[in-house]
Coordinates of N, CA and C in Angstrom, one line a residue:
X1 N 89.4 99.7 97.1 CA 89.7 100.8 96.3 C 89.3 102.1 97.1
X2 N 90.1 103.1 97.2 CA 89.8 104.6 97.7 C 89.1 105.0 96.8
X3 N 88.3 105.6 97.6 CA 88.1 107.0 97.0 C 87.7 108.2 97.4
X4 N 88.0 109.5 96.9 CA 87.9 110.6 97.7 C 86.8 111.7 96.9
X5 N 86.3 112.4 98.5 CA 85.2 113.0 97.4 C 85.1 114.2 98.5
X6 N 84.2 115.2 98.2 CA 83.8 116.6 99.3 C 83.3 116.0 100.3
X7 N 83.8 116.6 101.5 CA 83.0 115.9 102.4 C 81.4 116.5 102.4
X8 N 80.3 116.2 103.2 CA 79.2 116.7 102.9 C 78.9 116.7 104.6
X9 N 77.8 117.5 105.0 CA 77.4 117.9 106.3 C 77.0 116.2 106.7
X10 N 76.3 115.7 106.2 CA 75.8 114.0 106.6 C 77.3 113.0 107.0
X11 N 78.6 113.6 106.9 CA 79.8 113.1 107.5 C 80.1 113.8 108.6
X12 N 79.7 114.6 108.3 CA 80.7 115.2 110.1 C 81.0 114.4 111.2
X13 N 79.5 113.7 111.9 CA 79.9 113.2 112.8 C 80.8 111.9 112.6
X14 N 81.3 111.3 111.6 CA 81.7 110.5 111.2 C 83.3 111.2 111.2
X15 N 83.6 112.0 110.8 CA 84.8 112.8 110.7 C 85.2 112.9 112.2
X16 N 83.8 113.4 112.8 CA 84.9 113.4 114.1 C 84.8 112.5 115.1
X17 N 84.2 111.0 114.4 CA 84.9 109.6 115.5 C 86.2 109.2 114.6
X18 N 86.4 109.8 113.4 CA 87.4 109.4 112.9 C 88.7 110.1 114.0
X19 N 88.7 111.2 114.5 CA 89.5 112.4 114.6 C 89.9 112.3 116.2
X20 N 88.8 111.9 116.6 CA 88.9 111.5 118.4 C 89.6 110.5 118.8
X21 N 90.2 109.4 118.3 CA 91.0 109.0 119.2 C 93.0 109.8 118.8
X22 N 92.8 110.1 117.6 CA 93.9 111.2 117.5 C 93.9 112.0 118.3
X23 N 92.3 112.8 118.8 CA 92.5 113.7 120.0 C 92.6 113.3 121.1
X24 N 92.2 112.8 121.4 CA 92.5 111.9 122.9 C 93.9 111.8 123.1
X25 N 95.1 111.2 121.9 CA 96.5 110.9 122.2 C 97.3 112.2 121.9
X26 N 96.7 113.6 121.7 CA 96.8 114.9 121.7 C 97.4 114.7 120.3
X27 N 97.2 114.4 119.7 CA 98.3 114.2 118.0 C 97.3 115.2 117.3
X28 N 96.0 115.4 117.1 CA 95.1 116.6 116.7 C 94.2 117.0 117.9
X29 N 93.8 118.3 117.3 CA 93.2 118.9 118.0 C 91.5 118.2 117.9
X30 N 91.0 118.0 119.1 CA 89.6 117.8 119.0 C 88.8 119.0 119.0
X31 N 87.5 119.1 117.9 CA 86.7 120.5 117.9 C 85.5 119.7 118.3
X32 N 84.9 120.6 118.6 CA 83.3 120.7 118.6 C 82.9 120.3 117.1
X33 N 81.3 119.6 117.4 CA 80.6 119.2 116.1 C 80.2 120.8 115.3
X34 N 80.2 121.9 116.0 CA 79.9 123.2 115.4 C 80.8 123.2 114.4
X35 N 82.0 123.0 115.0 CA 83.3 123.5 114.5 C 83.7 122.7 113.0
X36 N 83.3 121.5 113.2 CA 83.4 120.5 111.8 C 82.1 121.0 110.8
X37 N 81.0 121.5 111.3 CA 79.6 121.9 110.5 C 80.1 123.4 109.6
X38 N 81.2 124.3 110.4 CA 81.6 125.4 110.0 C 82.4 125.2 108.9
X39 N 83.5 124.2 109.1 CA 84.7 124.0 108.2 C 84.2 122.6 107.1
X40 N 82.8 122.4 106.8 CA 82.7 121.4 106.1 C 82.8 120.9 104.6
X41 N 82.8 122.4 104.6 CA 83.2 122.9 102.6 C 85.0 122.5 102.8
X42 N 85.7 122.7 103.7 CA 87.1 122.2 103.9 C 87.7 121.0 103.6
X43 N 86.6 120.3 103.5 CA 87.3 118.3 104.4 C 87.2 117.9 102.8
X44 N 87.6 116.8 102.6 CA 87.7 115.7 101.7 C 87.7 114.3 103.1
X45 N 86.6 113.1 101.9 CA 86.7 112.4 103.0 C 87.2 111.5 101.9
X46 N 87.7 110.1 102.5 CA 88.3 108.7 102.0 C 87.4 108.0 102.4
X47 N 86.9 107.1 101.3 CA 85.9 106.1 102.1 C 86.5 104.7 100.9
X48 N 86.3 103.4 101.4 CA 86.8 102.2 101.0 C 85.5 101.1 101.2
X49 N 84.5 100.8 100.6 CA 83.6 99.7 100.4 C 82.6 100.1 101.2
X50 N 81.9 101.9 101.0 CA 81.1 102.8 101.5 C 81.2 103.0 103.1
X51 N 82.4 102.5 103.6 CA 82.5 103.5 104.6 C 83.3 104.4 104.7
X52 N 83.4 105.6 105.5 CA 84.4 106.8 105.8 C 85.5 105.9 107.0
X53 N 86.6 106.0 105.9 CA 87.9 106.1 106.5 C 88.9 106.9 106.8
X54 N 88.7 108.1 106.2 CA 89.8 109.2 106.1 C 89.3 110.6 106.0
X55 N 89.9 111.3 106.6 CA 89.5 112.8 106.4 C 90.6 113.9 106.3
X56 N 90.3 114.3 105.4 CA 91.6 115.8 105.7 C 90.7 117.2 105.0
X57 N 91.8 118.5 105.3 CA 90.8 119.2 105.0 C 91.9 120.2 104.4
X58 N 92.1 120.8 103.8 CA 92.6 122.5 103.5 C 92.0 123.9 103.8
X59 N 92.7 124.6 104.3 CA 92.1 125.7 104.9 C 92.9 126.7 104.2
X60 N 92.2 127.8 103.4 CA 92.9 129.2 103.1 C 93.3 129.9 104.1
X61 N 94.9 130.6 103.6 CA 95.5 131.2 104.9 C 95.3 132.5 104.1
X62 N 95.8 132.6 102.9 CA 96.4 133.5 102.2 C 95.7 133.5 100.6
X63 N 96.1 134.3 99.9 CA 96.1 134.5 98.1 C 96.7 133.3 97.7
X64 N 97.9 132.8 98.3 CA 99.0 132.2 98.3 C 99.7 130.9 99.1
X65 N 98.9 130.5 100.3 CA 98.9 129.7 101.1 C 97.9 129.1 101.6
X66 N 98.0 128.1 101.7 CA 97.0 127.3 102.7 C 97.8 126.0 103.6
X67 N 96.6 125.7 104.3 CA 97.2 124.4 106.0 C 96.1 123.3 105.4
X68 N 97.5 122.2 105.5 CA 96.3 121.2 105.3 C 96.2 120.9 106.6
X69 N 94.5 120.7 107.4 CA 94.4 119.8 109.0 C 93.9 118.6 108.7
X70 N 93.7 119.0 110.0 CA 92.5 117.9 110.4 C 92.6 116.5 109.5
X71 N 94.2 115.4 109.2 CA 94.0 114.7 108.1 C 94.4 113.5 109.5
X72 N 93.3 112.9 109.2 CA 93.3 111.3 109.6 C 93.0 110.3 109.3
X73 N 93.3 109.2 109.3 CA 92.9 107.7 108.8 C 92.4 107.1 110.2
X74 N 91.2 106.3 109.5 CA 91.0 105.0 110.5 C 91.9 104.3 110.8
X75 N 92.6 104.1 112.1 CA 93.7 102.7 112.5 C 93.5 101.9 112.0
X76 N 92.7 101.1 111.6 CA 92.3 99.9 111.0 C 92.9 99.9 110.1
X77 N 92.9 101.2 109.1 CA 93.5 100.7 107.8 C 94.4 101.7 107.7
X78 N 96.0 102.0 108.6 CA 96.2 102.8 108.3 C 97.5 101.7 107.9
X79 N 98.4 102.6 106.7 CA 99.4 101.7 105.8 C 99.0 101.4 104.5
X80 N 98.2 101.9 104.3 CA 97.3 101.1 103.0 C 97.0 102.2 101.7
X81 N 97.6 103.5 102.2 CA 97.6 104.4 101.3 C 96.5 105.2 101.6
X82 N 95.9 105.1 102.4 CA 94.4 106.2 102.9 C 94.9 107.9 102.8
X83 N 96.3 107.5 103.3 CA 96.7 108.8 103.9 C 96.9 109.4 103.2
X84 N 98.1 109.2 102.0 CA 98.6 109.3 100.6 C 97.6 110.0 100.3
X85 N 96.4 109.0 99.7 CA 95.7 109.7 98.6 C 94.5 110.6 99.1
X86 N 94.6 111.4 100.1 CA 93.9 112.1 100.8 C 95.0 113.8 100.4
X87 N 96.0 113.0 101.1 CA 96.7 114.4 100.8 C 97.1 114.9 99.5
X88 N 97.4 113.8 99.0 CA 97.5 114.0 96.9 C 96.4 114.6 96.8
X89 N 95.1 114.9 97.4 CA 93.9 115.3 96.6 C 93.6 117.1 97.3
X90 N 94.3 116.8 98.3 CA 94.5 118.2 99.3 C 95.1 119.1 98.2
X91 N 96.4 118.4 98.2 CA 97.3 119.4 97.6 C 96.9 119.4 95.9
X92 N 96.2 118.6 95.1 CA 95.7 119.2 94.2 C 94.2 119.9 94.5
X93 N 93.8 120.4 95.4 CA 93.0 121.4 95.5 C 93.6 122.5 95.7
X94 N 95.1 122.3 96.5 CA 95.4 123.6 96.9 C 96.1 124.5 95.5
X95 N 96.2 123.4 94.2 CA 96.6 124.1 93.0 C 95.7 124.4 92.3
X96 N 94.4 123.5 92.2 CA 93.2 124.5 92.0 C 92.7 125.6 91.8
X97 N 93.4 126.3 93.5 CA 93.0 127.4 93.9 C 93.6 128.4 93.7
X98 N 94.8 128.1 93.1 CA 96.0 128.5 92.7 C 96.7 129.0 94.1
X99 N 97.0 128.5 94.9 CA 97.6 128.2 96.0 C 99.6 127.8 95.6
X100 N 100.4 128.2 96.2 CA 101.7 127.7 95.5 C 102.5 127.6 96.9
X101 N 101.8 127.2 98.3 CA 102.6 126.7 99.4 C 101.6 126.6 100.5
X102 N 101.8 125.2 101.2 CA 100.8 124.7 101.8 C 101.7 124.5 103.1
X103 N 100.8 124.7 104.2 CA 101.2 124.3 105.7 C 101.0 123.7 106.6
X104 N 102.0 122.7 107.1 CA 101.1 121.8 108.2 C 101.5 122.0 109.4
X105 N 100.9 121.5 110.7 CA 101.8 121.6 111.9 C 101.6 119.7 112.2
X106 N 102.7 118.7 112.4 CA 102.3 117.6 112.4 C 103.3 117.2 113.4
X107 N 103.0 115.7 113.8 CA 103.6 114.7 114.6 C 104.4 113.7 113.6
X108 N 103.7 114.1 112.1 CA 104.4 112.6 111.4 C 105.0 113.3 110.4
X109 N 106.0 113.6 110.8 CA 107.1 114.3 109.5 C 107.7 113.9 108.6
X110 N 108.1 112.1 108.9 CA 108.6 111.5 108.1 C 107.4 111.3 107.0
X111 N 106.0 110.8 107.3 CA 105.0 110.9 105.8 C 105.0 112.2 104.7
X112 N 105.0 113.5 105.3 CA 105.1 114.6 105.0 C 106.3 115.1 104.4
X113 N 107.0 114.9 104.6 CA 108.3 114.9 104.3 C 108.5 113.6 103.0
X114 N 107.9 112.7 102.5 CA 107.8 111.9 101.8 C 106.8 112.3 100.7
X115 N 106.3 113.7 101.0 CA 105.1 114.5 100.2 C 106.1 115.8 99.9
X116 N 107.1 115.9 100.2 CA 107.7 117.6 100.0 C 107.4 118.2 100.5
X117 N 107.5 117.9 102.2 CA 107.2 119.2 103.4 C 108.0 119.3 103.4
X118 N 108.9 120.4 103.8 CA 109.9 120.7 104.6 C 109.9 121.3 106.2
X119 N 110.6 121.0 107.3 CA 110.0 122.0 108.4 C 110.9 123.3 108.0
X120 N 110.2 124.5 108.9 CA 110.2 125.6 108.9 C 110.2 126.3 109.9
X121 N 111.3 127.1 110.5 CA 111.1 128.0 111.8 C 111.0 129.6 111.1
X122 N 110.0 130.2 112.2 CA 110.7 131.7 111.9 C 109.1 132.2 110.8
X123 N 109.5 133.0 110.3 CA 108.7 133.9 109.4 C 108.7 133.5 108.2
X124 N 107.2 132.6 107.8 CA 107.6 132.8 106.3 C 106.8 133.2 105.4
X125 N 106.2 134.5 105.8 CA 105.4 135.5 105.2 C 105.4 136.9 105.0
X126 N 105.5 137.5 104.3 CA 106.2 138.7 104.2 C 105.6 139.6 105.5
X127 N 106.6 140.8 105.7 CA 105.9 141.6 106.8 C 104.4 141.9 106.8
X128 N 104.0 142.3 105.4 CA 102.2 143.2 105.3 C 101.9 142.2 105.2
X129 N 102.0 141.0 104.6 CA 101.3 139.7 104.9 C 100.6 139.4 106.5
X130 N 101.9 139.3 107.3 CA 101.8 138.8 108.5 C 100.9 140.1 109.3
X131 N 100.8 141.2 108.9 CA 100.6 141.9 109.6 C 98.9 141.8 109.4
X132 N 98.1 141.2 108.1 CA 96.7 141.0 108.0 C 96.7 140.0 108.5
X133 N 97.4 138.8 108.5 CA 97.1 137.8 109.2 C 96.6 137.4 110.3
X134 N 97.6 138.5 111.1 CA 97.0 138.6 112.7 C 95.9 138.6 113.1
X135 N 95.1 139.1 111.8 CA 93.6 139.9 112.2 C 93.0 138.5 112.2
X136 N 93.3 137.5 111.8 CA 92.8 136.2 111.8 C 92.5 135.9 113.1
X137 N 91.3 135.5 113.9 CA 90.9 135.0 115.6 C 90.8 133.1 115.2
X138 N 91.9 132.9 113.7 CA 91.8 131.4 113.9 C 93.4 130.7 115.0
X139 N 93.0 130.2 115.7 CA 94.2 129.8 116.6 C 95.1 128.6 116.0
X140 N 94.9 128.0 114.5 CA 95.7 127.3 113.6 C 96.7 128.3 112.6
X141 N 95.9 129.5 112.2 CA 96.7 130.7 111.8 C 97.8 131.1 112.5
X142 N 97.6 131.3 113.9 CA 97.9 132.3 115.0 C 99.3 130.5 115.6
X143 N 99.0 129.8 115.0 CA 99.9 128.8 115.4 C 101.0 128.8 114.1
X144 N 100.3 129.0 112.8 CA 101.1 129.1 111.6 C 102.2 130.4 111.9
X145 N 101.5 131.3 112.4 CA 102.4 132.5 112.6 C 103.3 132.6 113.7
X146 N 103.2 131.5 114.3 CA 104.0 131.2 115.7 C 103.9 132.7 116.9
X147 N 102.5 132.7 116.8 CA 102.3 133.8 117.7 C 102.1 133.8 119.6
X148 N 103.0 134.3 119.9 CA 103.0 134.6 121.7 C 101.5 134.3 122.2
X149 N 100.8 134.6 122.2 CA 98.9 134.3 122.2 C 98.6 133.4 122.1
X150 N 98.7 131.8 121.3 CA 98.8 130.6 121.2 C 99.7 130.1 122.5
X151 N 99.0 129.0 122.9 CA 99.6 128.1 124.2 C 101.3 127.9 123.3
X152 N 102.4 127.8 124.4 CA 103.4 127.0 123.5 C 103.7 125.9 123.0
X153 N 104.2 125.6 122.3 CA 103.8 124.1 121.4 C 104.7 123.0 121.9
X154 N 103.7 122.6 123.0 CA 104.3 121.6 124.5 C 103.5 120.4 123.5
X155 N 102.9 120.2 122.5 CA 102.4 119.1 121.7 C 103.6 118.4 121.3
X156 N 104.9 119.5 120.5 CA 106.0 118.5 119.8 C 105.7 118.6 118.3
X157 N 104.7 119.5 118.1 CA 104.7 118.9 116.6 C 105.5 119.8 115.9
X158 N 105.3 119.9 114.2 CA 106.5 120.6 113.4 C 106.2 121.2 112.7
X159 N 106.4 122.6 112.3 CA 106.1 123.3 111.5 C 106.5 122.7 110.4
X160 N 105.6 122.5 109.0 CA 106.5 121.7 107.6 C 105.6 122.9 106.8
X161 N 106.2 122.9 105.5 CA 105.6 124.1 104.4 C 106.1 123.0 103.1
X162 N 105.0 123.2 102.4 CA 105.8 122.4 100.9 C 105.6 123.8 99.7
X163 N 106.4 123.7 99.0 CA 105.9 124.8 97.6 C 105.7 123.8 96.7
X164 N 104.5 124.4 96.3 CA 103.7 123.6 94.8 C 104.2 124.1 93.3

């Protein structure tokens, strides 16, 4: 049985042996343990017969948007619904928050797309929106805004957006 819950600071390092061999095959980004200790009110983790299997996280972009990252499963069990019910719990936080469109940048479009991503090129934030946004020094933002200042996205992955 899944189940999902906040992640808490006593996972992190757990979250990110979950997340390192994704980064190693460049499919996510690897951070620093700082960086998971900063974003740890963000994560939800999956765990299945008390261990941590899964992690994803939602990050506020906007009044009105958020990115889900950082969502991985253990190899071991991936196919088994880890992933699913990670993101089902994402995107009901991101209604929570009253959030009504979420954003990812991914490798696996066909799962996402099986959740109501769509990909998306181009602008999809109004001008004064985009123009606070910038002020953002997060380089996931600054990738959501497809901004010149971000490396080019020699990764391959896909811009997807769903509306809630």
């Amino acid at each position: 049985m899944i189940q999902i819950r906040p992640a808490l600071p006593a996972d992190v390092r757990a979250i990110k042996r979950l997340v390192e061999p994704y980064a190693q095959r460049r499919i996510l980004l690897g951070k620093d343990l700082v960086d998971y200790y900063e974003s740890v009110q963000e994560f939800f983790v999956a765990e299945t017969d008390g261990a941590l299997v899964g992690c994803g996280a939602l990050h506020v972009m906007w009044e009105d948007l958020g990115e889900v990252r950082t969502l991985a499963v253990d190899e071991r069990v991936l196919k088994t619904g880890v992933g699913h019910t990670l993101l089902e719990r994402l995107l009901e936080r991101a209604r929570e928050l009253g959030l009504t469109r979420v954003f990812c940048l991914t490798f696996e479009v066909d799962f996402f797309r099986e959740h109501g991503f769509e990909p998306v090129a181009g602008a999809v934030v109004e001008p004064e929106v985009f123009t606070e946004i910038l002020r953002s020094r997060d380089d996931g933002v600054a990738e959501f805004l497809d901004l010149a200042r971000v490396k080019p996205n020699t990764l391959g992955n896909t811009r997807m957006l769903r509306n809630l």
